PDB file of C-alpha atoms in Angstrom:
ATOM      1  CA  ASP A 228       6.357  12.054  16.730  1.00 73.00           C
ATOM      2  CA  ARG A 229       5.440  10.934  13.160  1.00 79.00           C
ATOM      3  CA  ASN A 230       9.086  11.141  12.077  1.00 80.00           C
ATOM      4  CA  VAL A 231       9.718   8.705   9.213  1.00 78.00           C
ATOM      5  CA  LEU A 232      13.447   8.552   9.915  1.00 76.00           C
ATOM      6  CA  PRO A 233      15.571   6.591  10.488  1.00 76.00           C
ATOM      7  CA  LEU A 234      14.954   4.504   7.394  1.00 74.00           C
ATOM      8  CA  PRO A 235      15.788   0.793   7.502  1.00 76.00           C
ATOM      9  CA  GLY A 236      19.511   0.098   7.188  1.00 74.00           C
ATOM     10  CA  SER A 237      18.981  -1.735   3.900  1.00 80.00           C
ATOM     11  CA  LEU A 238      17.461   1.384   2.305  1.00 75.00           C
ATOM     12  CA  ARG A 239      20.296   3.759   1.401  1.00 74.00           C
ATOM     13  CA  GLY A 240      21.316   6.245  -1.278  1.00 77.00           C
ATOM     14  CA  GLY A 241      19.329   6.268  -4.501  1.00 81.00           C
ATOM     15  CA  ALA A 242      16.863   3.632  -3.286  1.00 83.00           C
ATOM     16  CA  ALA A 243      16.010   5.751  -0.244  1.00 78.00           C
ATOM     17  CA  ALA A 244      15.576   8.834  -2.423  1.00 81.00           C
ATOM     18  CA  LYS A 245      13.192   6.953  -4.754  1.00 87.00           C
ATOM     19  CA  VAL A 246      11.088   5.582  -1.896  1.00 84.00           C
ATOM     20  CA  VAL A 247      10.856   8.922  -0.097  1.00 82.00           C
ATOM     21  CA  GLY A 248      10.178  10.735  -3.390  1.00 85.00           C
ATOM     22  CA  ALA A 249       7.322   8.360  -4.232  1.00 87.00           C
ATOM     23  CA  LEU A 250       5.781   8.763  -0.764  1.00 86.00           C
ATOM     24  CA  LEU A 251       6.122  12.560  -1.001  1.00 85.00           C
ATOM     25  CA  SER A 252       4.471  12.687  -4.435  1.00 88.00           C
ATOM     26  CA  ARG A 253       1.524  10.639  -3.147  1.00 87.00           C
ATOM     27  CA  GLY A 254       1.093  12.893  -0.123  1.00 87.00           C
ATOM     28  CA  LEU A 255       1.713  10.040   2.323  1.00 87.00           C
ATOM     29  CA  ILE A 256       4.666  11.855   3.897  1.00 83.00           C
ATOM     30  CA  ALA A 257       5.692  15.526   3.981  1.00 85.00           C
ATOM     31  CA  GLU A 258       8.896  17.456   4.558  1.00 81.00           C
ATOM     32  CA  THR A 259       9.249  19.759   7.561  1.00 80.00           C
ATOM     33  CA  ALA A 260      11.912  22.473   7.749  1.00 78.00           C
ATOM     34  CA  THR A 261      13.444  23.066  11.184  1.00 75.00           C
ATOM     35  CA  ASP A 262      15.456  25.901  12.714  1.00 71.00           C
ATOM     36  CA  GLN A 263      18.455  23.583  13.089  1.00 69.00           C
ATOM     37  CA  PHE A 264      21.465  24.034  10.865  1.00 68.00           C
ATOM     38  CA  ALA A 265      22.668  20.468  11.460  1.00 65.00           C
ATOM     39  CA  LYS A 266      24.013  18.599   8.458  1.00 62.00           C
ATOM     40  CA  ALA A 267      22.142  15.566   7.159  1.00 58.00           C
ATOM     41  CA  ASP A 268      24.166  12.628   8.464  1.00 57.00           C
ATOM     42  CA  THR A 269      23.784   9.236   6.796  1.00 48.00           C
ATOM     43  CA  ALA A 270      25.206   7.484   9.862  1.00 50.00           C
ATOM     44  CA  LEU A 271      22.558   8.894  12.234  1.00 53.00           C
ATOM     45  CA  ASN A 272      19.846   9.019   9.565  1.00 58.00           C
ATOM     46  CA  ARG A 273      17.647  11.454  11.551  1.00 69.00           C
ATOM     47  CA  ILE A 274      17.720  14.391   9.095  1.00 70.00           C
ATOM     48  CA  TRP A 275      16.519  13.773   5.534  1.00 71.00           C
ATOM     49  CA  ARG A 276      18.315  16.629   3.787  1.00 74.00           C
ATOM     50  CA  ASN A 277      19.251  20.298   4.083  1.00 76.00           C
ATOM     51  CA  ASP A 278      17.480  23.135   2.272  1.00 77.00           C
ATOM     52  CA  GLU A 279      19.308  25.841   0.311  1.00 75.00           C
ATOM     53  CA  ASP A 280      19.811  27.864   3.527  1.00 78.00           C
ATOM     54  CA  GLY A 281      21.357  24.860   5.307  1.00 77.00           C
ATOM     55  CA  ARG A 282      18.409  24.173   7.602  1.00 78.00           C
ATOM     56  CA  ALA A 283      17.630  20.557   8.431  1.00 77.00           C
ATOM     57  CA  ILE A 284      14.608  18.997   6.698  1.00 79.00           C
ATOM     58  CA  LEU A 285      12.762  16.150   8.422  1.00 80.00           C
ATOM     59  CA  VAL A 286      10.163  13.829   6.888  1.00 81.00           C
ATOM     60  CA  HIS A 287       6.974  12.943   8.741  1.00 83.00           C
ATOM     61  CA  ILE A 288       3.939  10.823   7.948  1.00 84.00           C
ATOM     62  CA  THR A 289       0.741  12.683   7.037  1.00 87.00           C
ATOM     63  CA  ASP A 290      -2.834  11.824   8.005  1.00 86.00           C
ATOM     64  CA  ALA A 291      -3.251  10.256   4.552  1.00 85.00           C
ATOM     65  CA  GLY A 292      -0.149   8.146   5.199  1.00 83.00           C
ATOM     66  CA  LEU A 293      -1.519   6.975   8.529  1.00 83.00           C
ATOM     67  CA  ALA A 294      -4.839   6.122   6.876  1.00 84.00           C
ATOM     68  CA  ALA A 295      -2.984   4.132   4.190  1.00 82.00           C
ATOM     69  CA  ILE A 296      -1.418   1.887   6.827  1.00 80.00           C
ATOM     70  CA  GLY A 297      -4.619   1.689   8.867  1.00 81.00           C
ATOM     71  CA  VAL A 298      -3.612   3.877  11.817  1.00 80.00           C
ATOM     72  CA  GLU A 299      -5.978   6.507  13.242  1.00 79.00           C
ATOM     73  CA  PRO A 300      -4.330   9.935  13.651  1.00 74.00           C
ATOM     74  CA  GLU A 301      -4.060  11.031  17.279  1.00 74.00           C
ATOM     75  CA  GLY A 302      -5.342  14.566  17.890  1.00 65.00           C
ATOM     76  CA  GLY A 303      -4.955  17.343  15.356  1.00 54.00           C
ATOM     77  CA  ASP A 304      -1.159  17.531  15.334  1.00 49.00           C
ATOM     78  CA  SER A 305      -0.025  16.180  11.983  1.00 49.00           C
ATOM     79  CA  ALA A 306       3.659  17.128  12.105  1.00 49.00           C
ATOM     80  CA  PRO A 307       6.556  17.464  14.506  1.00 47.00           C
ATOM     81  CA  THR A 308       6.566  20.937  16.026  1.00 43.00           C
ATOM     82  CA  SER A 309       9.157  23.475  14.956  1.00 43.00           C
ATOM     83  CA  ALA A 310       9.415  27.203  14.441  1.00 37.00           C
ATOM     84  CA  ASP A 311       8.640  26.704  10.758  1.00 42.00           C
ATOM     85  CA  ALA A 312       5.624  24.458  11.312  1.00 41.00           C
ATOM     86  CA  ALA A 313       3.334  26.993   9.674  1.00 37.00           C
ATOM     87  CA  SER A 314       5.313  27.076   6.416  1.00 39.00           C
ATOM     88  CA  SER A 315       5.663  23.301   6.319  1.00 42.00           C
ATOM     89  CA  ALA A 316       1.947  22.838   6.994  1.00 41.00           C
ATOM     90  CA  GLU A 317       1.230  24.875   3.871  1.00 41.00           C
ATOM     91  CA  ALA A 318       3.538  22.628   1.866  1.00 43.00           C
ATOM     92  CA  SER A 319       1.785  19.460   3.053  1.00 43.00           C
ATOM     93  CA  GLN A 320      -1.600  20.915   2.057  1.00 44.00           C
ATOM     94  CA  ASP A 321      -0.374  21.058  -1.546  1.00 45.00           C
ATOM     95  CA  ALA A 322      -0.413  17.237  -1.551  1.00 44.00           C
ATOM     96  CA  PRO A 323      -3.307  15.615  -3.376  1.00 46.00           C
ATOM     97  CA  ALA A 324      -6.432  15.346  -1.231  1.00 47.00           C
ATOM     98  CA  ASP A 325      -7.168  11.860  -2.563  1.00 47.00           C
ATOM     99  CA  ALA A 326      -3.840  10.362  -1.497  1.00 45.00           C
ATOM    100  CA  ALA A 327      -5.259   7.191   0.065  1.00 45.00           C
ATOM    101  CA  PRO A 328      -4.586   4.103  -2.018  1.00 46.00           C
ATOM    102  CA  LYS A 329      -7.344   3.192  -4.447  1.00 51.00           C
ATOM    103  CA  ALA A 330      -9.000  -0.210  -4.387  1.00 55.00           C
ATOM    104  CA  ARG A 331      -7.486  -2.508  -6.987  1.00 62.00           C
ATOM    105  CA  THR A 332      -9.646  -3.863  -9.750  1.00 68.00           C
ATOM    106  CA  PRO A 333      -8.541  -6.396 -12.362  1.00 70.00           C
ATOM    107  CA  ARG A 334      -8.286  -5.415 -16.011  1.00 77.00           C
ATOM    108  CA  ALA A 335     -11.009  -6.806 -18.259  1.00 82.00           C
ATOM    109  CA  GLY A 336     -10.116  -9.867 -20.301  1.00 82.00           C
ATOM    110  CA  THR A 337      -7.393 -11.142 -17.983  1.00 89.00           C
ATOM    111  CA  LYS A 338      -7.320 -14.574 -16.391  1.00 90.00           C
ATOM    112  CA  GLN A 339      -7.888 -12.924 -13.032  1.00 90.00           C
ATOM    113  CA  ALA A 340     -11.055 -11.282 -14.382  1.00 90.00           C
ATOM    114  CA  GLN A 341     -12.193 -14.649 -15.772  1.00 92.00           C
ATOM    115  CA  LEU A 342     -11.537 -16.251 -12.383  1.00 92.00           C
ATOM    116  CA  ILE A 343     -13.631 -13.619 -10.615  1.00 92.00           C
ATOM    117  CA  GLU A 344     -16.419 -14.062 -13.171  1.00 92.00           C
ATOM    118  CA  MET A 345     -16.428 -17.841 -12.591  1.00 93.00           C
ATOM    119  CA  LEU A 346     -16.576 -17.405  -8.816  1.00 93.00           C
ATOM    120  CA  ARG A 347     -19.402 -14.850  -9.048  1.00 92.00           C
ATOM    121  CA  ALA A 348     -21.484 -17.095 -11.322  1.00 91.00           C
ATOM    122  CA  GLU A 349     -24.485 -18.689  -9.680  1.00 90.00           C
ATOM    123  CA  GLY A 350     -23.110 -22.104  -8.676  1.00 91.00           C
ATOM    124  CA  GLY A 351     -19.505 -20.976  -8.214  1.00 93.00           C
ATOM    125  CA  ALA A 352     -16.612 -23.078  -9.491  1.00 94.00           C
ATOM    126  CA  THR A 353     -14.407 -25.917  -8.341  1.00 94.00           C
ATOM    127  CA  ILE A 354     -10.611 -25.919  -8.429  1.00 95.00           C
ATOM    128  CA  ASP A 355     -10.659 -28.401 -11.334  1.00 94.00           C
ATOM    129  CA  GLU A 356     -13.154 -26.327 -13.339  1.00 94.00           C
ATOM    130  CA  ILE A 357     -11.077 -23.176 -12.876  1.00 94.00           C
ATOM    131  CA  ALA A 358      -7.819 -24.981 -13.706  1.00 95.00           C
ATOM    132  CA  THR A 359      -9.314 -26.378 -16.930  1.00 94.00           C
ATOM    133  CA  ALA A 360     -10.893 -23.082 -18.020  1.00 94.00           C
ATOM    134  CA  LEU A 361      -7.773 -20.991 -17.359  1.00 94.00           C
ATOM    135  CA  ASP A 362      -5.203 -23.662 -18.310  1.00 94.00           C
ATOM    136  CA  TRP A 363      -3.678 -23.463 -14.829  1.00 94.00           C
ATOM    137  CA  ARG A 364      -2.571 -26.114 -12.401  1.00 95.00           C
ATOM    138  CA  SER A 365      -4.550 -26.607  -9.208  1.00 93.00           C
ATOM    139  CA  HIS A 366      -1.848 -25.082  -6.987  1.00 95.00           C
ATOM    140  CA  THR A 367      -1.908 -21.929  -9.144  1.00 94.00           C
ATOM    141  CA  VAL A 368      -5.664 -21.644  -8.691  1.00 93.00           C
ATOM    142  CA  ARG A 369      -5.369 -22.000  -4.906  1.00 93.00           C
ATOM    143  CA  GLY A 370      -2.580 -19.411  -4.858  1.00 92.00           C
ATOM    144  CA  ALA A 371      -4.649 -16.970  -6.916  1.00 91.00           C
ATOM    145  CA  LEU A 372      -7.637 -17.423  -4.599  1.00 91.00           C
ATOM    146  CA  ALA A 373      -5.579 -16.770  -1.464  1.00 90.00           C
ATOM    147  CA  GLY A 374      -3.135 -14.187  -2.772  1.00 88.00           C
ATOM    148  CA  ALA A 375      -4.653 -12.138  -5.562  1.00 85.00           C
ATOM    149  CA  LEU A 376      -8.314 -12.300  -4.639  1.00 88.00           C
ATOM    150  CA  LYS A 377      -8.308 -12.466  -0.828  1.00 85.00           C
ATOM    151  CA  LYS A 378      -5.190 -10.520   0.088  1.00 84.00           C
ATOM    152  CA  ARG A 379      -4.753  -8.020  -2.757  1.00 83.00           C
ATOM    153  CA  LEU A 380      -8.331  -7.391  -3.804  1.00 85.00           C
ATOM    154  CA  GLY A 381      -9.880  -8.033  -0.378  1.00 86.00           C
ATOM    155  CA  LEU A 382     -12.636 -10.290  -1.727  1.00 88.00           C
ATOM    156  CA  THR A 383     -14.373 -12.755   0.588  1.00 92.00           C
ATOM    157  CA  ILE A 384     -14.373 -16.283  -0.815  1.00 92.00           C
ATOM    158  CA  THR A 385     -16.478 -19.074   0.651  1.00 93.00           C
ATOM    159  CA  SER A 386     -16.430 -22.783  -0.089  1.00 92.00           C
ATOM    160  CA  GLU A 387     -18.828 -25.616   0.484  1.00 94.00           C
ATOM    161  CA  LYS A 388     -18.992 -29.271  -0.460  1.00 94.00           C
ATOM    162  CA  VAL A 389     -21.585 -29.985  -3.124  1.00 91.00           C
ATOM    163  CA  GLU A 390     -22.754 -33.556  -3.725  1.00 92.00           C
ATOM    164  CA  GLY A 391     -21.311 -34.900  -6.979  1.00 92.00           C
ATOM    165  CA  ARG A 392     -19.194 -31.817  -7.646  1.00 92.00           C
ATOM    166  CA  GLY A 393     -16.791 -31.556  -4.724  1.00 92.00           C
ATOM    167  CA  ARG A 394     -15.726 -28.324  -3.050  1.00 94.00           C
ATOM    168  CA  VAL A 395     -17.248 -25.283  -4.747  1.00 94.00           C
ATOM    169  CA  TYR A 396     -15.827 -21.769  -4.275  1.00 95.00           C
ATOM    170  CA  ARG A 397     -17.820 -18.524  -4.516  1.00 94.00           C
ATOM    171  CA  ILE A 398     -17.216 -14.821  -4.000  1.00 91.00           C
ATOM    172  CA  VAL A 399     -19.522 -13.367  -1.365  1.00 88.00           C
ATOM    173  CA  PRO A 400     -21.315 -10.284  -2.777  1.00 81.00           C
TER     174      PRO A 400
END
């Protein structure tokens, strides 16, 4: 039903408001007013808040939110149905059209940028070469390859054994 609630039990009060506010501002979720006059209840955690008229406001994930987590939207229905669906649909269209997360790129001049430059060079780089150039330890280099480059930046890194040099790492173009 695309309802974002209930939130995890560990996310309450001000923390919940910050998380929901950030998702709303990015257009990943939207608020939907209902015809119900039920009070927002923190114990049940099914209603986000009440508007000035006392109507219950729900929060649902938008198509951009689904895209951000890698889920294809099913059909054309992007919100829970209610009598006020038309007015809430207008509100969700005010969200930025480019709400999908942007690909991360490292800042120029950082050690991460130097690491990427070394791995893109023709011949690649070994763990020891990277550790010496960046003044890192070998475990830090391996962690940066797996965490920052593969997971966060989504780069594909290959390795091969080179005679006289050891294992050489490269970024696949």
